[in-house]
Coordinates of C-alpha atoms in Angstrom, one line a residue:
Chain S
X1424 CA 115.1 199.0 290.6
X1425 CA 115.3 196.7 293.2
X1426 CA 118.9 195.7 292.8
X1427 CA 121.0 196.6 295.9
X1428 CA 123.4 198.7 293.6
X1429 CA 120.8 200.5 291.7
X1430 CA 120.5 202.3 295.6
X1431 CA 122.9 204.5 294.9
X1432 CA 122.3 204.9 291.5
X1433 CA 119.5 208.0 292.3
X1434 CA 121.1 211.5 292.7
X1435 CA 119.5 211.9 296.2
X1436 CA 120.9 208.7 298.1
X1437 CA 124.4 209.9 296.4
X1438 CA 124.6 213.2 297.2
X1439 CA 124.8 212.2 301.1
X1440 CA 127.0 209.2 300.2
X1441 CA 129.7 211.0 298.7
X1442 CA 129.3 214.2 301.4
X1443 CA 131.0 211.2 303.5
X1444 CA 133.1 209.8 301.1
X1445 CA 134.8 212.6 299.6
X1446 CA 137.1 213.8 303.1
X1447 CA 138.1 210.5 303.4
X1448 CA 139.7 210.4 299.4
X1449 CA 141.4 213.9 300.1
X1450 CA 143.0 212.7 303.0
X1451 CA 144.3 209.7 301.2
X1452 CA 145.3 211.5 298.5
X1453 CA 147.2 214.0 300.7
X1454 CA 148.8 211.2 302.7
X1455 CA 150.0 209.1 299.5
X1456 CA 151.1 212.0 297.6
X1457 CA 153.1 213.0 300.5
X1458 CA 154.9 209.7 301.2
X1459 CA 155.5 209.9 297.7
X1460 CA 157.6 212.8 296.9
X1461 CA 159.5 212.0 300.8
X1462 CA 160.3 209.1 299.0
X1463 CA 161.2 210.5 296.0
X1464 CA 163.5 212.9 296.8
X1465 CA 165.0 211.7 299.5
X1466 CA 165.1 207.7 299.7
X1467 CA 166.0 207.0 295.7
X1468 CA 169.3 206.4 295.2
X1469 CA 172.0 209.0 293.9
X1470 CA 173.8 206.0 291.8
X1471 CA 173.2 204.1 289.1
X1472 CA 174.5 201.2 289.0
X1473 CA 178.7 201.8 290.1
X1474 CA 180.1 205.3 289.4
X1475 CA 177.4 206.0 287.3
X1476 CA 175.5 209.4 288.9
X1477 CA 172.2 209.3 288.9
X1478 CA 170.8 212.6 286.4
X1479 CA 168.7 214.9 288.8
X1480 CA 166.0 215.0 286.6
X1481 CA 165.1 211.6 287.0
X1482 CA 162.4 212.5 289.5
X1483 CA 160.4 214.1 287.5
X1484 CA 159.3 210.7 286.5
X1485 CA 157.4 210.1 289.4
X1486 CA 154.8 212.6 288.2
X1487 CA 155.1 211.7 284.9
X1488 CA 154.6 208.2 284.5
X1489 CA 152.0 208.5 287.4
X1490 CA 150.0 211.5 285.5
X1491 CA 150.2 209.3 281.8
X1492 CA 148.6 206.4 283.7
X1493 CA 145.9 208.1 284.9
X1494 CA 145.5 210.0 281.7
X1495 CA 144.4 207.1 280.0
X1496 CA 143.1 205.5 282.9
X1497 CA 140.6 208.3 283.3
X1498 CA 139.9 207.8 280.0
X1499 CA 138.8 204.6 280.3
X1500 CA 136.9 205.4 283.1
X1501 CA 134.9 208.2 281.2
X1502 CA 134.0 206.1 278.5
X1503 CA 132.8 203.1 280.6
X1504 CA 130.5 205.6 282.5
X1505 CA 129.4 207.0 279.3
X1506 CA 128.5 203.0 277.8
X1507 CA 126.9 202.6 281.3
X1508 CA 124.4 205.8 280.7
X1509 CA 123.4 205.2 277.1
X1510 CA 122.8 201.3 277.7
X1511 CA 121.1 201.5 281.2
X1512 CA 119.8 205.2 280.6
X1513 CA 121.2 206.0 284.1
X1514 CA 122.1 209.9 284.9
X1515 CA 124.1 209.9 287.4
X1516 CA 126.4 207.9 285.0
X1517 CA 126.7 210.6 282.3
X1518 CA 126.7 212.9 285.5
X1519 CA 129.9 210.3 286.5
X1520 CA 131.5 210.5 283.1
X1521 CA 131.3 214.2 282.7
X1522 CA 132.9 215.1 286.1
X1523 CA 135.8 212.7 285.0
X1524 CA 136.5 214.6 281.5
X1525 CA 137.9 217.9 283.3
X1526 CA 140.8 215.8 285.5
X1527 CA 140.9 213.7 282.7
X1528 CA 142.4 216.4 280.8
X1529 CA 144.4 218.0 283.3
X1530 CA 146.6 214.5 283.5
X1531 CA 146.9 214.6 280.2
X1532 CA 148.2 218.2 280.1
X1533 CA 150.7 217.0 283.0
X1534 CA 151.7 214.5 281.4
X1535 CA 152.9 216.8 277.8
X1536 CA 154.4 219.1 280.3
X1537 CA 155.9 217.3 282.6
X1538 CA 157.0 214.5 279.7
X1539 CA 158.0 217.9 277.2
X1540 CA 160.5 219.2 280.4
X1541 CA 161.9 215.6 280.9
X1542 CA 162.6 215.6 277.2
X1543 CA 165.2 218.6 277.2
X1544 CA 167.4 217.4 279.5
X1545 CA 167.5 213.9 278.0
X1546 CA 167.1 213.7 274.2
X1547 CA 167.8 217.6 273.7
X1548 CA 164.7 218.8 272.9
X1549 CA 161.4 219.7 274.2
X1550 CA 159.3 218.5 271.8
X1551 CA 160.1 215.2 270.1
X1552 CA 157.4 213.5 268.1
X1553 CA 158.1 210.5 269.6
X1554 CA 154.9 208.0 269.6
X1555 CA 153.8 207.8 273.3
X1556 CA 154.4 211.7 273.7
X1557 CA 152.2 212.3 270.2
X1558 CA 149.3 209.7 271.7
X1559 CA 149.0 211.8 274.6
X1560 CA 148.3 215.1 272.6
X1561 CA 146.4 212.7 270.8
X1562 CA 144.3 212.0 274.1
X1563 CA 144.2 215.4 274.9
X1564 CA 142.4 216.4 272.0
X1565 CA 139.8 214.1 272.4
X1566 CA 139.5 215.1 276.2
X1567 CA 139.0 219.0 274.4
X1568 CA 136.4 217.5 272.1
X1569 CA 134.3 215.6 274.6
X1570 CA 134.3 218.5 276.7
X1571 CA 134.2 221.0 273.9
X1572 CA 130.9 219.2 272.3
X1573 CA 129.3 218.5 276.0
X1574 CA 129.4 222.2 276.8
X1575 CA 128.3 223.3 273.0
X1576 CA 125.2 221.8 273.9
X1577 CA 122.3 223.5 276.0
X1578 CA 120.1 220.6 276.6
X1579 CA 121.4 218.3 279.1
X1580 CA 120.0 215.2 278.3
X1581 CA 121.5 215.5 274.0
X1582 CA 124.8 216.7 275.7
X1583 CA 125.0 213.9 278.1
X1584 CA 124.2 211.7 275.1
X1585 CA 126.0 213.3 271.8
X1586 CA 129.3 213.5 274.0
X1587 CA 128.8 209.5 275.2
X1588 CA 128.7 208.6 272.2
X1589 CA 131.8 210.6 270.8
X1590 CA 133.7 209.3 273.5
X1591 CA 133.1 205.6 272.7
X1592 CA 133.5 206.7 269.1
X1593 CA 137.1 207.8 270.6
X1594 CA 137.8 205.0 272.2
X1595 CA 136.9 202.6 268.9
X1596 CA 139.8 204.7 267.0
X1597 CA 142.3 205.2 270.3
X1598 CA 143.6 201.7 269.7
X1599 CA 143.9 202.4 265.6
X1600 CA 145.2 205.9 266.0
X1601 CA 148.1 204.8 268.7
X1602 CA 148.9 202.2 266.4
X1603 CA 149.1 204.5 263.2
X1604 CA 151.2 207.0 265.4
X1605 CA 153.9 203.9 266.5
X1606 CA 154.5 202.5 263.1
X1607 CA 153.7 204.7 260.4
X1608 CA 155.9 202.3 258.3
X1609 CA 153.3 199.3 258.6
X1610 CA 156.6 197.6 258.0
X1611 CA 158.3 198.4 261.1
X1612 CA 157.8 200.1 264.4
X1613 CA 160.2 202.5 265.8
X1614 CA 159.9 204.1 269.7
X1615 CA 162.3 207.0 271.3
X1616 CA 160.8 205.8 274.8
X1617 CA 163.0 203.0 276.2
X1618 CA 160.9 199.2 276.2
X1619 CA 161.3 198.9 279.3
X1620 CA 159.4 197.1 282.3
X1621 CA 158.6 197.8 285.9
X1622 CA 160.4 195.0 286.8
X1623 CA 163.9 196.9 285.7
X1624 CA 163.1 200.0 287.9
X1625 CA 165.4 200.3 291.2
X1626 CA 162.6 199.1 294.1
X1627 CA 163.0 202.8 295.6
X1628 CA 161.8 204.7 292.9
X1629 CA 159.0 202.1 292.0
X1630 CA 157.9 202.6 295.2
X1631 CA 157.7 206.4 295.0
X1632 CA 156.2 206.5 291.1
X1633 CA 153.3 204.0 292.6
X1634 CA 153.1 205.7 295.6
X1635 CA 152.1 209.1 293.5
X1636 CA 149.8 207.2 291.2
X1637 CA 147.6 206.5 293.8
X1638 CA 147.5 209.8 295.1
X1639 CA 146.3 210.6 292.0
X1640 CA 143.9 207.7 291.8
X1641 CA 142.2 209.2 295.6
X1642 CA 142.6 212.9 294.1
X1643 CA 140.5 211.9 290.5
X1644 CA 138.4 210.5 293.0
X1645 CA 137.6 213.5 295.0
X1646 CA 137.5 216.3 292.6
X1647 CA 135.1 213.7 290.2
X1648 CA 132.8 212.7 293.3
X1649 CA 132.9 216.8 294.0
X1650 CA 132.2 217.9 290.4
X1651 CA 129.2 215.3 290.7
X1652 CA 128.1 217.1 293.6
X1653 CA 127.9 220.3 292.3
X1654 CA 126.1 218.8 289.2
X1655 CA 123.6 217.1 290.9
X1656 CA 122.8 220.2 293.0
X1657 CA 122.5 222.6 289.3
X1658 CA 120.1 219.9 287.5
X1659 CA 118.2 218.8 290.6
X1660 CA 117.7 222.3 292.3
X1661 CA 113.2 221.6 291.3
X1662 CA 113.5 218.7 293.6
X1663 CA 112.5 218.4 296.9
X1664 CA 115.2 216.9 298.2
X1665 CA 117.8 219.5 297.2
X1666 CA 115.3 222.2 298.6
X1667 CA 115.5 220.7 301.9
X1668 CA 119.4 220.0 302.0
X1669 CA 119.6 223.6 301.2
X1670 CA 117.1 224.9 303.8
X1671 CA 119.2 223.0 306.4
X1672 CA 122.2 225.3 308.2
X1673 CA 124.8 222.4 307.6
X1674 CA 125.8 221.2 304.3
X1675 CA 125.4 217.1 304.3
Chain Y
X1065 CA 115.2 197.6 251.1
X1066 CA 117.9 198.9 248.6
X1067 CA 115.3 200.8 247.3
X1068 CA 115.4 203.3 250.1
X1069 CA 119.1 203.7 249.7
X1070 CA 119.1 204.6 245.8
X1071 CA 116.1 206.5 246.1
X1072 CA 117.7 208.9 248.5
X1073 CA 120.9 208.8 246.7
X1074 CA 119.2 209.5 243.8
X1075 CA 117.8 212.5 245.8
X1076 CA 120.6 214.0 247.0
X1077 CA 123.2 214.0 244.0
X1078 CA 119.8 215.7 242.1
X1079 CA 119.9 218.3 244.3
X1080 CA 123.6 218.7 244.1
X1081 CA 123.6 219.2 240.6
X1082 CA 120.8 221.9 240.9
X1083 CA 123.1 223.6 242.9
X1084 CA 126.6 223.2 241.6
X1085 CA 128.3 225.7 243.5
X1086 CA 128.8 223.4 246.4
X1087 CA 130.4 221.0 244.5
X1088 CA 132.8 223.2 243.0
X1089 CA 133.7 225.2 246.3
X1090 CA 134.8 221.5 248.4
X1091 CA 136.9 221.1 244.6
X1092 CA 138.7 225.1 244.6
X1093 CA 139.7 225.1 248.5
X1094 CA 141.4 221.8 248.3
X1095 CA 143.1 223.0 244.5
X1096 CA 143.6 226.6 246.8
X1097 CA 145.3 225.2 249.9
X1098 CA 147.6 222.8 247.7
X1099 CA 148.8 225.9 245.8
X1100 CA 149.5 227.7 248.5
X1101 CA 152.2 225.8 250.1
X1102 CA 154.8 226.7 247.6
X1103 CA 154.4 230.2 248.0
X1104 CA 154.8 229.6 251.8
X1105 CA 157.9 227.4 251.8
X1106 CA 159.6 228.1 248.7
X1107 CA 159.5 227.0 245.2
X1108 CA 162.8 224.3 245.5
X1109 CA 161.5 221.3 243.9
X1110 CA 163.4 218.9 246.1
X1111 CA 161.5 220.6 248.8
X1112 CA 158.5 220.0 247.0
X1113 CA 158.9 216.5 246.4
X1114 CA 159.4 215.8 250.0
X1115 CA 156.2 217.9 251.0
X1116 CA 153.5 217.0 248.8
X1117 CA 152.3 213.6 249.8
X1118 CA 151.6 215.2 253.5
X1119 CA 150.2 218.4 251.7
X1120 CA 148.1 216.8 249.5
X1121 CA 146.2 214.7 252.5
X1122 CA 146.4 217.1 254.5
X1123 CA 144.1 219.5 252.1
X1124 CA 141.9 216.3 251.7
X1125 CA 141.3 216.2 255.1
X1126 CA 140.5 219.5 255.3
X1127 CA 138.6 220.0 252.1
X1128 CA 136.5 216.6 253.3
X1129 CA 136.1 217.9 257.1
X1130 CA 134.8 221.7 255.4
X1131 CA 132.0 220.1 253.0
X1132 CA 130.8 217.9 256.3
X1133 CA 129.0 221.0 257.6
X1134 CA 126.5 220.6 254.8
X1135 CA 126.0 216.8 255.0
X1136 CA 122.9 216.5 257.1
X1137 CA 122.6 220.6 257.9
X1138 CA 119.6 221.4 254.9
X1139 CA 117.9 218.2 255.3
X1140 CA 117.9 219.2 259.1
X1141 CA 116.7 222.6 259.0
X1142 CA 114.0 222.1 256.4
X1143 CA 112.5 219.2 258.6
X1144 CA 113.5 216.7 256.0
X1145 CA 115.5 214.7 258.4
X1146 CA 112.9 214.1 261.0
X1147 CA 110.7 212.7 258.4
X1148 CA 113.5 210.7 257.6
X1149 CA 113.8 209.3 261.1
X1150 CA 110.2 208.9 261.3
X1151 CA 110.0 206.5 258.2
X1152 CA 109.5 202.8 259.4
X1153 CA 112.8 201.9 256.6
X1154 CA 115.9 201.7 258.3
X1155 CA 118.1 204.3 259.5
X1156 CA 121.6 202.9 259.0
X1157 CA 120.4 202.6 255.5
X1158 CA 119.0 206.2 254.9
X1159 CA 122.7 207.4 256.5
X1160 CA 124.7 205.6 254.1
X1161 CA 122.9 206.4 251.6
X1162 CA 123.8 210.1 252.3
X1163 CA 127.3 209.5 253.2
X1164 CA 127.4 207.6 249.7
X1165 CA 126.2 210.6 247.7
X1166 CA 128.3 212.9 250.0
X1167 CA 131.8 211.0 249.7
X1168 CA 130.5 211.5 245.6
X1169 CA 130.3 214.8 245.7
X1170 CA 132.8 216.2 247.3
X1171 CA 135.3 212.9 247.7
X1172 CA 135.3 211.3 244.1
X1173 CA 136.2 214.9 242.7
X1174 CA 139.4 215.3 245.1
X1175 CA 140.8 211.4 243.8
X1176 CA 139.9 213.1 240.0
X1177 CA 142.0 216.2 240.4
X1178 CA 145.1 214.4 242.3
X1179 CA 147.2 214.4 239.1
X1180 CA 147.2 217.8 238.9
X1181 CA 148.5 218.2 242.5
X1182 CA 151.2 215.9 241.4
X1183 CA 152.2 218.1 238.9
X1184 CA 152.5 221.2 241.0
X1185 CA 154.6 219.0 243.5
X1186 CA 156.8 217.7 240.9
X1187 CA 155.8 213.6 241.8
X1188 CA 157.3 210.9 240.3
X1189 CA 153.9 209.2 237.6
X1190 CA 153.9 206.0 240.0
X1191 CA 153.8 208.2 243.2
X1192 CA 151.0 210.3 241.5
X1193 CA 149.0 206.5 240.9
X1194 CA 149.6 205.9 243.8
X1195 CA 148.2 209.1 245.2
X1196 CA 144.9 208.5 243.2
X1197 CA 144.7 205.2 244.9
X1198 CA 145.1 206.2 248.1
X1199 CA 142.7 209.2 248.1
X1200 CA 140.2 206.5 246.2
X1201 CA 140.1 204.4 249.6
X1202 CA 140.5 206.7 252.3
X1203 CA 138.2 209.7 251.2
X1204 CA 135.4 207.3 252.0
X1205 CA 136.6 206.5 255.1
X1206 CA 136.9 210.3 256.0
X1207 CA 133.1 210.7 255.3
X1208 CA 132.0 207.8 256.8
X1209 CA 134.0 208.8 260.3
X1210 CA 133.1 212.5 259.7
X1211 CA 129.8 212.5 259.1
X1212 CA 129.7 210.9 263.1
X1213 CA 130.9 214.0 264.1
X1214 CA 128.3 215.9 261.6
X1215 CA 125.5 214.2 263.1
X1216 CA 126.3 214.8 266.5
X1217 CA 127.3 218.6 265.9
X1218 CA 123.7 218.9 264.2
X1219 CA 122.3 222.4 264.7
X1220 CA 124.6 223.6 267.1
X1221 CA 126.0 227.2 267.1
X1222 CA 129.6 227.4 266.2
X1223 CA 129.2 224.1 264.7
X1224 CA 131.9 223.7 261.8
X1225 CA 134.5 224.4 264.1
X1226 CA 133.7 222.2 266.9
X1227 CA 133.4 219.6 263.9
X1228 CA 137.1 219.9 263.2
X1229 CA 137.9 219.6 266.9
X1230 CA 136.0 216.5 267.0
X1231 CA 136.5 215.1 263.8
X1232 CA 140.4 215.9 263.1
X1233 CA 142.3 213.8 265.8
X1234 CA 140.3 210.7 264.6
X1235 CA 141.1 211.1 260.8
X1236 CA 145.3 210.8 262.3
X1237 CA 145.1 206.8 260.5
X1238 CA 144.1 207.5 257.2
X1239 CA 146.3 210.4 256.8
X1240 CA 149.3 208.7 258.2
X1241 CA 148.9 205.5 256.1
X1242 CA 147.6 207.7 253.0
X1243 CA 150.4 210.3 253.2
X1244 CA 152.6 207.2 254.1
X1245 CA 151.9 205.6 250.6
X1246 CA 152.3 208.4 248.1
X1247 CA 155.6 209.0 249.9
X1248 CA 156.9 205.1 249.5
X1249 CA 155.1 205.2 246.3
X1250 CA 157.5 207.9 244.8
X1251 CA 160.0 204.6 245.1
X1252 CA 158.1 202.2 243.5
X1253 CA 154.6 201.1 243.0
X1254 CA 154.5 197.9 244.8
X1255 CA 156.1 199.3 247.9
X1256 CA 152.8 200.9 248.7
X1257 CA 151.3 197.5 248.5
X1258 CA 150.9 197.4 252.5
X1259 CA 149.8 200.7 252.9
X1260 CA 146.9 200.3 250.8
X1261 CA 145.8 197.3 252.5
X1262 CA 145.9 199.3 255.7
X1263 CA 143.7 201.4 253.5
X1264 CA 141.3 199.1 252.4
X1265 CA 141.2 197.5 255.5
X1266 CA 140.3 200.7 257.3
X1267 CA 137.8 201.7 254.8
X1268 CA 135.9 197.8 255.4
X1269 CA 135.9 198.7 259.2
X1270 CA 134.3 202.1 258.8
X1271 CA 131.9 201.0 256.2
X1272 CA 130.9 198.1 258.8
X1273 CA 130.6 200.7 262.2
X1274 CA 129.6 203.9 261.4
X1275 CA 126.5 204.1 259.4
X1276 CA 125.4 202.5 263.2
X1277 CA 127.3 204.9 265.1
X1278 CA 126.2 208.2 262.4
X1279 CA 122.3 206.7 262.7
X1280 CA 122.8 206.6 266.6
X1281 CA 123.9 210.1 267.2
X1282 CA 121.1 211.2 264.4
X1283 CA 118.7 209.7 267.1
X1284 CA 120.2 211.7 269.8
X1285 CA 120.5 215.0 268.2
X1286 CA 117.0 215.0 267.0
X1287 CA 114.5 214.4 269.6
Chain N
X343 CA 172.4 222.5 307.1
X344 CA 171.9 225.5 304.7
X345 CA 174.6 224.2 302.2
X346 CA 172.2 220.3 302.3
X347 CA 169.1 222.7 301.5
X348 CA 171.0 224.8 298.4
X349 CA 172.1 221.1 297.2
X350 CA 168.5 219.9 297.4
X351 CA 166.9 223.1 295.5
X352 CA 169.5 222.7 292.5
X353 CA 168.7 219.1 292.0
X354 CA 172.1 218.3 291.0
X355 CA 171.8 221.0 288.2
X356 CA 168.5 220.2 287.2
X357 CA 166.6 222.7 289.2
X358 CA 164.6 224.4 286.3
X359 CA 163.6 221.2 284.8
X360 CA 162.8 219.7 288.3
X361 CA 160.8 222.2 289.5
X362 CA 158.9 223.5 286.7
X363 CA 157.5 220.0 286.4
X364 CA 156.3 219.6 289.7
X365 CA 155.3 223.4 290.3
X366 CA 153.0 223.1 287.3
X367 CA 151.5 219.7 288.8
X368 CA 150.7 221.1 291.9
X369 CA 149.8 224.2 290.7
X370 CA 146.8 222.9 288.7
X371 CA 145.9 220.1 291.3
X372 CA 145.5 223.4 293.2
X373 CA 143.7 225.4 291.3
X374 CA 141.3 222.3 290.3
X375 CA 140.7 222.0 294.1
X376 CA 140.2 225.4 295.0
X377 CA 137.9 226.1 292.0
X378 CA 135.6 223.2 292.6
X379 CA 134.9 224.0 296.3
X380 CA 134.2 227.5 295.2
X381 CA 132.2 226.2 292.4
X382 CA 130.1 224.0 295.1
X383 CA 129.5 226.9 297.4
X384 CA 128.6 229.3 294.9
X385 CA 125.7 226.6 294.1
X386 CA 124.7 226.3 297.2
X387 CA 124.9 230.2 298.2
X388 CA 122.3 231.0 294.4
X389 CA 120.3 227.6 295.5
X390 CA 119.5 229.4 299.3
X391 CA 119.2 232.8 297.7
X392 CA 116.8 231.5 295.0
X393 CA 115.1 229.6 298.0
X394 CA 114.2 232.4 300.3
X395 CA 113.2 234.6 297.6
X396 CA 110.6 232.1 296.7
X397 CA 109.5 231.5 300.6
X398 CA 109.5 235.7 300.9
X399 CA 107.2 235.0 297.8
X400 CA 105.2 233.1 299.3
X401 CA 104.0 234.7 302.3
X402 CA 103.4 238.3 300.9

């Protein structure tokens, strides 16, 4: 282990690490997420396009598209962690992947909500089963069943390494069960959401919707980097290390 | 080498038929959960003809997902397994061979008693063929993906129902396509052509990934 | 002034829809927040606990 990386890859030379980094993400987070819903509400335009009026309910997009992205971004994220602990047998990678499953899920629950109240207004219903929406339940149930199987299991180690494993597992099928969910006539593919790409959104309310994205992106950072905390400090409370950060008056 | 996989094969369909039962219980809660659809949404056989490709798979799923429990569970408790692991013959081999007399057990007799489903639905004869087809390919590929899930859920308290919550969100494909099929297949045969491609396909894929995935998470679960 | 704020909180008739959506976001971003810091100082609070017990232990 004499890689510079491989530094921080022991619980103890982290712990410290993220004590400094995690203040720094929150206040980011704060800041973007701020800026973002300013922007939002008050610098996107009220037309669209002539006479048109803009629908008021267009902003919940800026949560919505933001929290999808990082559903599946977090997803992503999980399961690289999780290939990165079973190949170089790392713990503070499971440690890493297991912290992300939790705001992983929450995304992906803001996402059906926020994607469910956007629905009413615009196709008349809160529930459609329209592909992208149906993926995401999709997703969430595979957030439930990583964290579901991680938390079934008392030993830490099989835990860590059964719900790796089921993730990539996941990940293998995501591709095949998104597809199955867009065309289940192999023949043709049908989609309520509109095709449509960034480069058609109004500059404004781009702005905002990537503004709030990464707000997200520093807030997944902090609470993961926090849960990681806390989960070093339950498996490593034998150590030395943890004994003495505990036995001095300020937290590091 | 293939030795090892008929041997255990061998074994396990021999112990099945000492204890028939478990067999016959998979066979009865798919025949149950079929028949109790119409009572639930009315006997209208328009209705009926509408619902029974979707009812039909989704039973199989279920029927499939409920016999997984047992796939690895007595070999595991009795110690059998860890001899298993221990021998110097290959793993992947050893799990296919169980998936193999598994997917016979409690797979084959689903595709066998299809036409009879059929006939409580009120399908059209190519739609029922079609049916038989489609449960033929993607039964395997429920056992192969389940038994994954069986592996890693080894031993565990409140096992079966974490299984489904693992297990059910990845079977989505099969049922989509194999519902998919019986329903275009009530047209005409060769309209479900594609579908059971998609089938096939799918069933190639799991036979090619998860005996490796299923031996992997045997590895982790006993240690 | 108060008639700009009571056409900012209906959202051009879309209140509900508006702020459901973002009170539920924030809501949970909230709770998440406040339960992990609780979460870390609950650790820390058993790890001292569990640590003076055992130096008490010790010196009897």
């Amino acid at each position: 282990m004499t890689k510079p990386w491989s530094r921080f890859a022991a619980p103890a030379s982290f712990y410290p690490l993220t004590g400094r980094l995690i203040p720094v993400f929150w206040v980011l987070a704060a800041a973007f997420i701020l800026i973002a819903l300013y922007w939002g509400f008050f610098e996107t335009p009220d037309q669209l396009g002539g006479s048109n009026a803009q629908k008021g309910y267009y902003r919940i997009i800026f949560i919505h598209v933001g929290a999808a992205w990082m559903s599946m971004w977090l997803y992503a994220m999980l399961v690289a962690w999780a290939a990165v602990g079973l190949v170089f047998k790392t713990r503070l990678s499971f440690m890493m992947a297991n912290a992300i499953a939790p705001t992983g899920a929450i995304f992906t629950f803001l996402a059906l909500w926020t994607g469910a109240i956007w629905g009413r207004p615009s196709w008349g219903t809160y529930w459609d089963w329209d592909p992208r929406l149906t993926s995401e339940l999709i997703l969430f149930f595979l957030y439930i069943g990583y964290i579901a199987l991680h938390s079934a299991i008392d030993d830490n180690r099989r835990a860590d390494r059964a719900a790796s494993l089921l993730a990539i597992v996941g990940l293998v099928m995501v591709p095949v069960i998104f597809w199955s969910i867009n065309c289940p006539d192999p023949n043709q593919c049908a989609a309520l959401h509109q095709r449509s790409g960034l480069r058609k959104v109004d500059g404004n309310i781009l702005f905002a919707m990537l503004t709030m994205t990464l707000g997200f992106w520093m807030y997944s950072f902090a609470t993961t980097l926090m849960r990681v905390r806390s989960m070093i400090l339950t498996r490593e409370a034998e150590t030395a290390w943890v004994q003495d950060l505990v036995r001095a008056p300020e937290r590091g | 080498m293939f030795k090892v996989f008929w041997s255990v094969l061998h074994r396990d369909l021999l112990l099945a038929v000492r204890r028939r039962t478990d067999v016959l219980t998979t066979l009865v809660f798919f025949v149950i959960v079929v028949s109790l659809f119409p009572l639930g949404v009315g006997t209208e056989r328009a209705v009926l003809r509408v619902l029974g490709p979707g009812v039909a798979w989704v039973a199989a799923l279920l029927s499939s997902m409920l016999a997984l429990e047992r796939l690895f569970a007595a070999d595991y408790e009795d110690g059998t397994l860890e001899q298993l692991l221990l021998t110097d013959q290959p793993l992947v081999l050893l799990t296919l061979a169980k998936i193999a007399a598994h997917w016979l057990l409690t797979g084959l007799p689903l595709v066998l008693i299809a036409p009879l489903v059929g006939m409580q639905y009120h399908l059209t004869d190519s739609a029922i063929t079609v049916m038989m087809m489609s449960l033929l390919l993607g039964t395997p590929v429920l056992s192969l993906i389940g038994a994954i899930g069986a592996a890693l859920t080894l031993g565990l308290r409140g096992g079966g129902i974490l299984l489904a919550l693992l297990i059910l969100p990845l079977y989505i494909p099969v049922l989509v396509y194999g519902a998919g099929a019986v329903t275009v297949g009530a047209v005409a045969l060769g309209e479900a052509r594609l579908y059971l491609t998609l089938l096939a396909a799918f069933l190639v894929a799991a036979l090619a990934l998860a005996p490796f995935a299923c031996a992997a998470a045997l590895r982790i679960s006993i240690e | 002034m108060m008639t700009k704020m009571l056409e900012f909180i209906s959202q051009g008739g879309y209140a509900g829809y508006v702020w459901s959506a973002y009170g539920m976001t924030m809501t949970l971003l909230f709770i998440e927040t406040v339960g992990l810091r609780r979460g870390n100082r609950a650790i820390l609070a058993r790890l001292q606990r569990l640590l003076r017990l055992c130096n008490a232990g010790d010196k009897q």
